[in-house]
Amino acid sequence: MLDGRTKVVIIGAGFSGIAAAKELRHTSVEVTVIDRQNHHCFQPLLYQVATAALSPADVAWPIRHVLRKQKNTTVLMAEVRAIDTAQRRVETDSLSVPYDFLVLATGAAHSYFGHDEWAEVAPGLKRIEDATLIRRRILIAFERAELAMDAAERQRLLTFVIVGGGATGVEMAGAISEVARQSLARDFRRIDPTTARIVLIEAGPRIMPAFPPNLSDYIRRTLIKKGVEVMSATRVLSCDEHGVDLEHGRLDADTIIWAAGVVASPAAHWLDVRHDRAGRTNVGADLSVPAHPNVFVIGDTATVVDQPGIPGIAAAAKQMGRYVGRLIAAHAAHRPLPPPFRYRHRGDLATIGRQAAVVKLGWFELRGFLGWLFWSVVHIYFLIEARDRFIVAFTWFWEYVTFQRGARLITQVPPTERS
Ligand SMILES: Cc1cc2nc3c(=O)[nH]c(=O)nc-3n(C[C@H](O)[C@H](O)[C@H](O)COP(=O)(O)OP(=O)(O)OC[C@H]3O[C@@H](n4cnc5c(N)ncnc54)[C@H](O)[C@@H]3O)c2cc1C
């Protein structure tokens, strides 16, 4: 508190970091939000960018713009490299920032289970850059198939493998199938895009294990109706640029998408504190780190020791962010502190493409078109900016009635993807 104001540094402007910052907007504290990107990304709609339904700017907003009305908040675009808890400083690639309270909200990344070399051939979906890379690969695969002279090569180019049968894998498989069978169906002359093979591979016994078996079975049947091959209880042994090796053989494919695992950001490593097997920092009931009561870890990069099983979803991240914001505001104002954090699970949603989604809110279940409508309203409601709510709603409606995919441009093709 050098100049008398409490300094709060929030690292990460994802769902949890933004929620914490917003909770501090009417307080006397000085907030600094640090993110390595200049935008907040609405990850639940990234698959729509990856499958050319939406443009990147429809699902991401400059952090400065999101927080522009908060006069007590400074936004810095910098990459955090280390934390000096003794000196209470955050070390970034460009400057060192002092703090009284620190909030780590740095999210998670893909886990390739010790095979990071697969990342090059099997990108995951986490950031805007991932979505545009995947979009480019999908669209280029069709273009190259149109040029291919050899039938086997054409089939390989038209084979899309998605590894991981959780929400992202299911959404991607359903959306790629619609790109092939509807949006592109009449756009090519030498190939028939509807013959594309879309294969969803899951190591566990069933896809969408977070849902009860009847809903997970409904999702499987809906995907199969959309032309997706669902391979559960199938382990991927390796990936390369020509396909994947499975326990029971080889699958040649040009496009491989990784949706199989996540690992937390290195927050626990920066603090040199305990973490779980997925790298998530152990935090106590007030989301602070044991031994560092002024340091909080929230969202996908935290595990609350006395509440195991809090899912890595936006709702949980936002609840943690709001809680820590309230707690720090109370600390700074010398008010009584709120009771320990309690996660409230409101339900699970997943979409399988046009007209099909699954909603489970306690005993209440919806599926099919009604589920999809519910899913759409919830996602548009949660988009931050009113303008973007309108754009997303309009784009979806237009795509729905015309079967068009508006964001199908292939740009910035690196040399390796040209040949
Ligand atoms: C494809 C996909 C689909 C999803 N779909 C859904 C869904 O339908 N419903 C749902 O509820 N949840 C969904 N999720 C999960 C949800 O998006 C996450 O749980 C949520 O984003 C976690 O919020 P967070 O604040 O912990 O991290 P994030 O939102 O990931 O934000 C972390 C931030 O930290 C920044 N950062 C990281 N490291 C550094 C560093 N070293 N220096 C500076 N900044 C750094 C990043 O740039 C990022 O802005 C989905 C996730 C993905 C990837």
CSV table of N, CA, C and O and ligand atoms in Angstrom, one decimal, residues 10-19 33-48 63 76-82 90-93 104-110 124-127 130 167-169 171-172 259 262 265-267 270 298-302 311-318 320-321 343 347-351 375 378-379, ligand 1:
chain,number,residue,atom,x,y,z
A,10,ILE,N,-4.7,-8.8,-10.7
A,10,ILE,CA,-5.4,-10.0,-11.2
A,10,ILE,C,-4.6,-10.5,-12.5
A,10,ILE,O,-4.5,-9.7,-13.5
A,11,ILE,N,-4.2,-11.7,-12.5
A,11,ILE,CA,-3.5,-12.2,-13.7
A,11,ILE,C,-4.5,-13.1,-14.4
A,11,ILE,O,-4.9,-14.1,-13.9
A,12,GLY,N,-4.8,-12.7,-15.6
A,12,GLY,CA,-5.7,-13.5,-16.4
A,12,GLY,C,-7.1,-12.8,-16.5
A,12,GLY,O,-7.7,-12.5,-15.5
A,13,ALA,N,-7.5,-12.5,-17.8
A,13,ALA,CA,-8.8,-11.8,-18.0
A,13,ALA,C,-9.8,-12.8,-18.7
A,13,ALA,O,-10.4,-12.4,-19.6
A,14,GLY,N,-9.8,-14.0,-18.2
A,14,GLY,CA,-10.8,-15.0,-18.6
A,14,GLY,C,-12.1,-14.8,-17.8
A,14,GLY,O,-12.3,-13.7,-17.2
A,15,PHE,N,-12.9,-15.8,-17.7
A,15,PHE,CA,-14.2,-15.7,-17.0
A,15,PHE,C,-13.9,-15.3,-15.5
A,15,PHE,O,-14.6,-14.5,-15.0
A,16,SER,N,-13.0,-16.0,-14.9
A,16,SER,CA,-12.8,-15.8,-13.4
A,16,SER,C,-12.2,-14.4,-13.2
A,16,SER,O,-12.6,-13.7,-12.3
A,17,GLY,N,-11.1,-14.1,-13.9
A,17,GLY,CA,-10.4,-12.8,-13.7
A,17,GLY,C,-11.3,-11.6,-13.9
A,17,GLY,O,-11.3,-10.6,-13.2
A,18,ILE,N,-12.1,-11.6,-15.0
A,18,ILE,CA,-13.0,-10.5,-15.3
A,18,ILE,C,-14.1,-10.4,-14.2
A,18,ILE,O,-14.4,-9.3,-13.8
A,19,ALA,N,-14.6,-11.5,-13.8
A,19,ALA,CA,-15.6,-11.5,-12.7
A,19,ALA,C,-15.0,-10.9,-11.4
A,19,ALA,O,-15.7,-10.1,-10.8
A,33,VAL,N,-5.1,-5.5,-14.1
A,33,VAL,CA,-5.4,-6.8,-14.7
A,33,VAL,C,-4.3,-7.0,-15.8
A,33,VAL,O,-4.1,-6.2,-16.6
A,34,ILE,N,-3.7,-8.1,-15.7
A,34,ILE,CA,-2.6,-8.5,-16.6
A,34,ILE,C,-3.0,-9.7,-17.4
A,34,ILE,O,-3.4,-10.7,-16.8
A,35,ASP,N,-2.9,-9.6,-18.7
A,35,ASP,CA,-3.2,-10.8,-19.6
A,35,ASP,C,-2.2,-10.7,-20.7
A,35,ASP,O,-1.9,-9.7,-21.3
A,36,ARG,N,-1.8,-11.9,-21.2
A,36,ARG,CA,-0.9,-12.0,-22.3
A,36,ARG,C,-1.6,-11.7,-23.6
A,36,ARG,O,-0.9,-11.4,-24.7
A,37,GLN,N,-2.9,-11.7,-23.6
A,37,GLN,CA,-3.7,-11.4,-24.8
A,37,GLN,C,-4.4,-10.1,-24.6
A,37,GLN,O,-4.6,-9.7,-23.4
A,38,ASN,N,-4.8,-9.4,-25.7
A,38,ASN,CA,-5.5,-8.1,-25.5
A,38,ASN,C,-7.0,-8.3,-25.4
A,38,ASN,O,-7.7,-7.4,-25.3
A,39,HIS,N,-7.4,-9.6,-25.5
A,39,HIS,CA,-8.8,-9.8,-25.6
A,39,HIS,C,-9.3,-10.9,-24.6
A,39,HIS,O,-8.5,-11.8,-24.2
A,40,HIS,N,-10.6,-10.8,-24.2
A,40,HIS,CA,-11.2,-11.8,-23.4
A,40,HIS,C,-11.9,-12.7,-24.4
A,40,HIS,O,-12.7,-12.2,-25.3
A,41,CYS,N,-11.8,-14.0,-24.3
A,41,CYS,CA,-12.3,-14.9,-25.3
A,41,CYS,C,-13.5,-15.7,-24.6
A,41,CYS,O,-13.3,-16.3,-23.5
A,42,PHE,N,-14.6,-15.8,-25.3
A,42,PHE,CA,-15.7,-16.5,-24.9
A,42,PHE,C,-15.6,-18.0,-25.4
A,42,PHE,O,-16.0,-18.3,-26.5
A,43,GLN,N,-14.8,-18.8,-24.7
A,43,GLN,CA,-14.4,-20.1,-25.2
A,43,GLN,C,-15.6,-21.0,-25.6
A,43,GLN,O,-15.4,-21.8,-26.5
A,44,PRO,N,-16.7,-21.0,-24.9
A,44,PRO,CA,-17.8,-21.9,-25.3
A,44,PRO,C,-18.2,-21.7,-26.8
A,44,PRO,O,-18.8,-22.7,-27.3
A,45,LEU,N,-18.0,-20.6,-27.4
A,45,LEU,CA,-18.4,-20.5,-28.8
A,45,LEU,C,-17.2,-20.6,-29.8
A,45,LEU,O,-17.3,-20.4,-31.0
A,46,LEU,N,-16.0,-21.0,-29.2
A,46,LEU,CA,-14.8,-21.1,-30.1
A,46,LEU,C,-15.0,-22.1,-31.2
A,46,LEU,O,-14.6,-21.9,-32.4
A,47,TYR,N,-15.8,-23.2,-30.9
A,47,TYR,CA,-16.0,-24.2,-31.9
A,47,TYR,C,-16.7,-23.6,-33.1
A,47,TYR,O,-16.6,-24.1,-34.3
A,48,GLN,N,-17.5,-22.6,-32.9
A,48,GLN,CA,-18.2,-22.0,-34.1
A,48,GLN,C,-17.3,-21.2,-34.9
A,48,GLN,O,-17.5,-21.1,-36.1
A,63,ILE,N,-10.0,-6.5,-23.7
A,63,ILE,CA,-10.1,-6.4,-22.3
A,63,ILE,C,-10.3,-5.0,-21.9
A,63,ILE,O,-11.1,-4.7,-21.0
A,76,LEU,N,-3.0,-4.3,-18.4
A,76,LEU,CA,-1.6,-4.4,-19.0
A,76,LEU,C,-1.6,-5.7,-19.8
A,76,LEU,O,-2.0,-6.8,-19.4
A,77,MET,N,-1.1,-5.6,-21.0
A,77,MET,CA,-0.9,-6.7,-21.9
A,77,MET,C,0.6,-7.2,-21.7
A,77,MET,O,1.5,-6.6,-22.2
A,78,ALA,N,0.7,-8.3,-20.9
A,78,ALA,CA,2.1,-8.8,-20.6
A,78,ALA,C,2.0,-10.2,-20.2
A,78,ALA,O,0.9,-10.7,-19.7
A,79,GLU,N,3.1,-11.0,-20.4
A,79,GLU,CA,3.0,-12.4,-20.0
A,79,GLU,C,3.7,-12.6,-18.7
A,79,GLU,O,4.9,-12.1,-18.5
A,80,VAL,N,3.0,-13.2,-17.7
A,80,VAL,CA,3.6,-13.4,-16.4
A,80,VAL,C,4.6,-14.5,-16.5
A,80,VAL,O,4.3,-15.6,-17.1
A,81,ARG,N,5.7,-14.3,-15.9
A,81,ARG,CA,6.8,-15.4,-15.9
A,81,ARG,C,7.1,-16.0,-14.5
A,81,ARG,O,7.4,-17.1,-14.4
A,82,ALA,N,6.9,-15.1,-13.5
A,82,ALA,CA,7.2,-15.6,-12.1
A,82,ALA,C,6.5,-14.7,-11.1
A,82,ALA,O,6.0,-13.6,-11.4
A,90,VAL,N,4.8,-9.3,-9.1
A,90,VAL,CA,4.6,-10.1,-10.2
A,90,VAL,C,5.6,-9.8,-11.3
A,90,VAL,O,5.7,-8.6,-11.7
A,91,GLU,N,6.3,-10.8,-11.8
A,91,GLU,CA,7.3,-10.5,-12.8
A,91,GLU,C,6.8,-10.9,-14.2
A,91,GLU,O,6.4,-12.0,-14.4
A,92,THR,N,6.7,-9.9,-15.0
A,92,THR,CA,6.2,-10.2,-16.4
A,92,THR,C,7.4,-10.1,-17.4
A,92,THR,O,8.5,-9.8,-17.0
A,93,ASP,N,7.1,-10.4,-18.7
A,93,ASP,CA,8.1,-10.3,-19.7
A,93,ASP,C,8.6,-8.8,-19.9
A,93,ASP,O,9.6,-8.6,-20.5
A,104,LEU,N,-4.7,-15.2,-9.1
A,104,LEU,CA,-4.2,-15.9,-10.2
A,104,LEU,C,-5.4,-16.6,-10.9
A,104,LEU,O,-6.1,-17.4,-10.3
A,105,ALA,N,-5.6,-16.2,-12.1
A,105,ALA,CA,-6.8,-16.6,-12.9
A,105,ALA,C,-6.4,-17.0,-14.3
A,105,ALA,O,-7.0,-16.6,-15.3
A,106,THR,N,-5.3,-17.8,-14.4
A,106,THR,CA,-4.6,-18.1,-15.6
A,106,THR,C,-5.1,-19.3,-16.4
A,106,THR,O,-4.5,-19.7,-17.4
A,107,GLY,N,-6.2,-19.9,-16.0
A,107,GLY,CA,-6.9,-20.9,-16.8
A,107,GLY,C,-6.1,-22.2,-17.0
A,107,GLY,O,-5.2,-22.6,-16.1
A,108,ALA,N,-6.3,-22.9,-18.1
A,108,ALA,CA,-5.7,-24.2,-18.4
A,108,ALA,C,-5.3,-24.3,-19.8
A,108,ALA,O,-5.6,-23.4,-20.6
A,109,ALA,N,-4.5,-25.3,-20.1
A,109,ALA,CA,-4.1,-25.5,-21.5
A,109,ALA,C,-4.3,-26.9,-21.9
A,109,ALA,O,-4.8,-27.7,-21.1
A,110,HIS,N,-4.0,-27.3,-23.1
A,110,HIS,CA,-4.2,-28.7,-23.5
A,110,HIS,C,-3.2,-29.6,-22.9
A,110,HIS,O,-2.1,-29.2,-22.7
A,124,GLY,N,-5.4,-28.3,-30.3
A,124,GLY,CA,-6.6,-28.2,-29.5
A,124,GLY,C,-7.3,-26.9,-29.6
A,124,GLY,O,-6.8,-26.0,-30.3
A,125,LEU,N,-8.4,-26.7,-29.0
A,125,LEU,CA,-9.2,-25.5,-29.1
A,125,LEU,C,-9.3,-24.8,-27.8
A,125,LEU,O,-9.9,-25.2,-26.9
A,126,LYS,N,-8.5,-23.7,-27.7
A,126,LYS,CA,-8.5,-22.9,-26.4
A,126,LYS,C,-8.5,-21.4,-26.7
A,126,LYS,O,-9.1,-20.7,-25.9
A,127,ARG,N,-7.8,-21.0,-27.7
A,127,ARG,CA,-7.7,-19.6,-28.0
A,127,ARG,C,-8.2,-19.3,-29.4
A,127,ARG,O,-8.4,-20.2,-30.2
A,130,ASP,N,-6.1,-20.8,-32.0
A,130,ASP,CA,-6.4,-22.3,-32.3
A,130,ASP,C,-7.6,-22.4,-33.2
A,130,ASP,O,-7.6,-23.3,-34.1
A,167,ALA,N,-17.4,-32.3,-24.1
A,167,ALA,CA,-18.3,-31.3,-24.8
A,167,ALA,C,-17.6,-30.8,-26.0
A,167,ALA,O,-18.3,-30.6,-27.1
A,168,THR,N,-16.3,-30.4,-26.0
A,168,THR,CA,-15.7,-29.8,-27.1
A,168,THR,C,-15.6,-30.7,-28.3
A,168,THR,O,-15.9,-30.4,-29.4
A,169,GLY,N,-15.2,-32.0,-28.0
A,169,GLY,CA,-15.2,-33.0,-29.1
A,169,GLY,C,-16.5,-33.2,-29.8
A,169,GLY,O,-16.6,-33.3,-31.0
A,171,GLU,N,-19.1,-31.1,-29.8
A,171,GLU,CA,-19.5,-29.9,-30.5
A,171,GLU,C,-18.8,-29.9,-31.9
A,171,GLU,O,-19.4,-29.6,-32.9
A,172,MET,N,-17.5,-30.1,-31.8
A,172,MET,CA,-16.7,-30.1,-33.1
A,172,MET,C,-17.1,-31.1,-34.1
A,172,MET,O,-17.3,-30.8,-35.3
A,259,ALA,N,-9.1,-32.9,-28.3
A,259,ALA,CA,-10.1,-32.3,-27.3
A,259,ALA,C,-10.1,-33.3,-26.1
A,259,ALA,O,-11.1,-33.6,-25.5
A,262,VAL,N,-6.9,-31.6,-20.4
A,262,VAL,CA,-6.4,-30.2,-20.0
A,262,VAL,C,-5.4,-30.3,-18.9
A,262,VAL,O,-5.5,-31.2,-18.0
A,265,SER,N,-2.6,-24.0,-15.8
A,265,SER,CA,-1.5,-23.1,-16.0
A,265,SER,C,-0.5,-23.3,-14.9
A,265,SER,O,-0.8,-23.9,-13.9
A,266,PRO,N,0.7,-22.8,-15.1
A,266,PRO,CA,1.8,-23.1,-14.1
A,266,PRO,C,1.7,-22.3,-12.8
A,266,PRO,O,2.7,-22.0,-12.2
A,267,ALA,N,0.5,-21.9,-12.4
A,267,ALA,CA,0.3,-21.0,-11.2
A,267,ALA,C,1.0,-21.6,-9.9
A,267,ALA,O,1.7,-21.0,-9.2
A,270,TRP,N,4.7,-21.3,-10.2
A,270,TRP,CA,5.2,-19.9,-9.9
A,270,TRP,C,5.2,-19.7,-8.4
A,270,TRP,O,6.1,-19.0,-7.8
A,298,ILE,N,-8.0,-19.0,-8.7
A,298,ILE,CA,-9.4,-19.2,-9.1
A,298,ILE,C,-9.6,-19.8,-10.5
A,298,ILE,O,-8.6,-19.8,-11.3
A,299,GLY,N,-10.8,-20.3,-10.8
A,299,GLY,CA,-11.1,-20.8,-12.1
A,299,GLY,C,-10.4,-22.1,-12.4
A,299,GLY,O,-10.2,-22.9,-11.5
A,300,ASP,N,-10.2,-22.4,-13.7
A,300,ASP,CA,-9.7,-23.7,-14.1
A,300,ASP,C,-8.3,-24.0,-13.5
A,300,ASP,O,-7.9,-25.2,-13.6
A,301,THR,N,-7.6,-23.1,-13.0
A,301,THR,CA,-6.3,-23.3,-12.5
A,301,THR,C,-6.2,-23.6,-11.0
A,301,THR,O,-5.2,-23.8,-10.4
A,302,ALA,N,-7.4,-23.7,-10.4
A,302,ALA,CA,-7.5,-24.0,-8.9
A,302,ALA,C,-8.3,-25.3,-8.6
A,302,ALA,O,-9.1,-25.7,-9.4
A,311,PRO,N,-16.4,-28.5,-11.4
A,311,PRO,CA,-16.1,-28.7,-12.9
A,311,PRO,C,-15.3,-27.5,-13.4
A,311,PRO,O,-15.5,-26.4,-12.9
A,312,GLY,N,-14.5,-27.8,-14.4
A,312,GLY,CA,-13.8,-26.7,-15.1
A,312,GLY,C,-14.7,-26.0,-16.2
A,312,GLY,O,-14.5,-26.2,-17.4
A,313,ILE,N,-15.7,-25.3,-15.7
A,313,ILE,CA,-16.6,-24.6,-16.6
A,313,ILE,C,-16.7,-23.1,-16.2
A,313,ILE,O,-16.3,-22.7,-15.1
A,314,ALA,N,-17.3,-22.4,-17.2
A,314,ALA,CA,-17.3,-20.9,-17.0
A,314,ALA,C,-18.1,-20.5,-15.8
A,314,ALA,O,-17.7,-19.6,-15.1
A,315,ALA,N,-19.2,-21.2,-15.5
A,315,ALA,CA,-20.0,-20.8,-14.3
A,315,ALA,C,-19.2,-20.9,-13.0
A,315,ALA,O,-19.3,-20.1,-12.2
A,316,ALA,N,-18.4,-22.0,-12.9
A,316,ALA,CA,-17.6,-22.2,-11.7
A,316,ALA,C,-16.6,-21.1,-11.6
A,316,ALA,O,-16.3,-20.5,-10.5
A,317,ALA,N,-15.9,-20.8,-12.8
A,317,ALA,CA,-14.9,-19.7,-12.8
A,317,ALA,C,-15.5,-18.4,-12.4
A,317,ALA,O,-14.9,-17.7,-11.6
A,318,LYS,N,-16.7,-18.1,-12.9
A,318,LYS,CA,-17.3,-16.8,-12.6
A,318,LYS,C,-17.6,-16.7,-11.1
A,318,LYS,O,-17.4,-15.7,-10.4
A,320,MET,N,-16.2,-18.2,-8.6
A,320,MET,CA,-15.0,-18.0,-7.8
A,320,MET,C,-14.5,-16.6,-7.9
A,320,MET,O,-14.0,-16.0,-7.0
A,321,GLY,N,-14.5,-16.0,-9.2
A,321,GLY,CA,-14.1,-14.7,-9.4
A,321,GLY,C,-14.9,-13.7,-8.5
A,321,GLY,O,-14.3,-12.8,-7.9
A,343,TYR,N,-19.5,-23.7,-4.1
A,343,TYR,CA,-19.9,-23.7,-5.5
A,343,TYR,C,-21.3,-24.2,-5.7
A,343,TYR,O,-21.7,-25.2,-5.0
A,347,GLY,N,-26.2,-26.6,-13.6
A,347,GLY,CA,-26.6,-27.6,-14.6
A,347,GLY,C,-25.6,-27.8,-15.7
A,347,GLY,O,-24.5,-27.2,-15.7
A,348,ASP,N,-25.9,-28.7,-16.6
A,348,ASP,CA,-25.0,-29.0,-17.7
A,348,ASP,C,-25.7,-28.8,-19.1
A,348,ASP,O,-26.9,-29.2,-19.2
A,349,LEU,N,-25.0,-28.2,-20.0
A,349,LEU,CA,-25.5,-28.0,-21.4
A,349,LEU,C,-24.5,-28.5,-22.4
A,349,LEU,O,-23.3,-28.4,-22.2
A,350,ALA,N,-25.0,-29.1,-23.5
A,350,ALA,CA,-24.1,-29.4,-24.6
A,350,ALA,C,-24.8,-29.4,-25.9
A,350,ALA,O,-26.0,-29.8,-25.9
A,351,THR,N,-24.2,-28.9,-26.9
A,351,THR,CA,-24.9,-28.9,-28.2
A,351,THR,C,-24.2,-29.8,-29.2
A,351,THR,O,-23.0,-30.1,-29.1
A,375,TRP,N,-30.1,-23.7,-25.1
A,375,TRP,CA,-28.6,-23.6,-25.2
A,375,TRP,C,-28.3,-22.2,-25.8
A,375,TRP,O,-27.4,-21.5,-25.4
A,378,VAL,N,-29.1,-19.2,-23.6
A,378,VAL,CA,-28.2,-19.1,-22.5
A,378,VAL,C,-26.8,-18.5,-23.0
A,378,VAL,O,-26.2,-17.6,-22.4
A,379,HIS,N,-26.3,-19.0,-24.1
A,379,HIS,CA,-25.0,-18.6,-24.6
A,379,HIS,C,-25.1,-17.1,-25.1
A,379,HIS,O,-24.2,-16.4,-24.8
B,1,LIG,C1,-13.5,-25.0,-26.5
B,1,LIG,C2,-14.0,-24.8,-25.1
B,1,LIG,C3,-15.4,-24.9,-25.0
B,1,LIG,C4,-15.9,-24.7,-23.7
B,1,LIG,N1,-17.3,-24.7,-23.6
B,1,LIG,C5,-17.8,-24.4,-22.4
B,1,LIG,C6,-19.2,-24.4,-22.2
B,1,LIG,O1,-20.0,-24.6,-23.2
B,1,LIG,N2,-19.7,-24.1,-21.0
B,1,LIG,C7,-18.9,-23.8,-19.9
B,1,LIG,O2,-19.4,-23.4,-18.8
B,1,LIG,N3,-17.6,-23.8,-20.0
B,1,LIG,C8,-17.0,-24.1,-21.2
B,1,LIG,N4,-15.7,-24.2,-21.3
B,1,LIG,C9,-14.8,-24.0,-20.2
B,1,LIG,C10,-14.7,-22.6,-19.8
B,1,LIG,O3,-14.4,-21.8,-20.9
B,1,LIG,C11,-13.5,-22.4,-18.8
B,1,LIG,O4,-13.9,-23.2,-17.6
B,1,LIG,C12,-13.3,-21.0,-18.4
B,1,LIG,O5,-12.8,-20.3,-19.5
B,1,LIG,C13,-12.3,-20.9,-17.2
B,1,LIG,O6,-12.1,-19.6,-16.9
B,1,LIG,P1,-10.7,-19.1,-16.3
B,1,LIG,O7,-10.9,-17.7,-15.9
B,1,LIG,O8,-10.2,-20.1,-15.3
B,1,LIG,O9,-9.6,-19.2,-17.5
B,1,LIG,P2,-9.7,-18.7,-19.0
B,1,LIG,O10,-11.0,-18.2,-19.4
B,1,LIG,O11,-9.0,-19.7,-19.8
B,1,LIG,O12,-8.7,-17.4,-18.9
B,1,LIG,C14,-7.4,-17.5,-18.6
B,1,LIG,C15,-6.7,-16.2,-19.0
B,1,LIG,O13,-5.4,-16.1,-18.5
B,1,LIG,C16,-4.5,-15.6,-19.4
B,1,LIG,N5,-3.2,-16.1,-19.1
B,1,LIG,C17,-2.8,-17.4,-19.0
B,1,LIG,N6,-1.5,-17.5,-18.7
B,1,LIG,C18,-1.0,-16.2,-18.6
B,1,LIG,C19,0.2,-15.7,-18.3
B,1,LIG,N7,1.3,-16.4,-18.1
B,1,LIG,N8,0.4,-14.3,-18.3
B,1,LIG,C20,-0.7,-13.5,-18.6
B,1,LIG,N9,-1.9,-14.0,-18.9
B,1,LIG,C21,-2.1,-15.3,-18.9
B,1,LIG,C22,-5.1,-16.1,-20.7
B,1,LIG,O14,-4.6,-15.3,-21.8
B,1,LIG,C23,-6.6,-16.0,-20.5
B,1,LIG,O15,-7.1,-14.8,-20.9
B,1,LIG,C24,-15.1,-24.4,-22.6
B,1,LIG,C25,-13.7,-24.4,-22.8
B,1,LIG,C26,-13.2,-24.5,-24.0
B,1,LIG,C27,-11.7,-24.5,-24.2
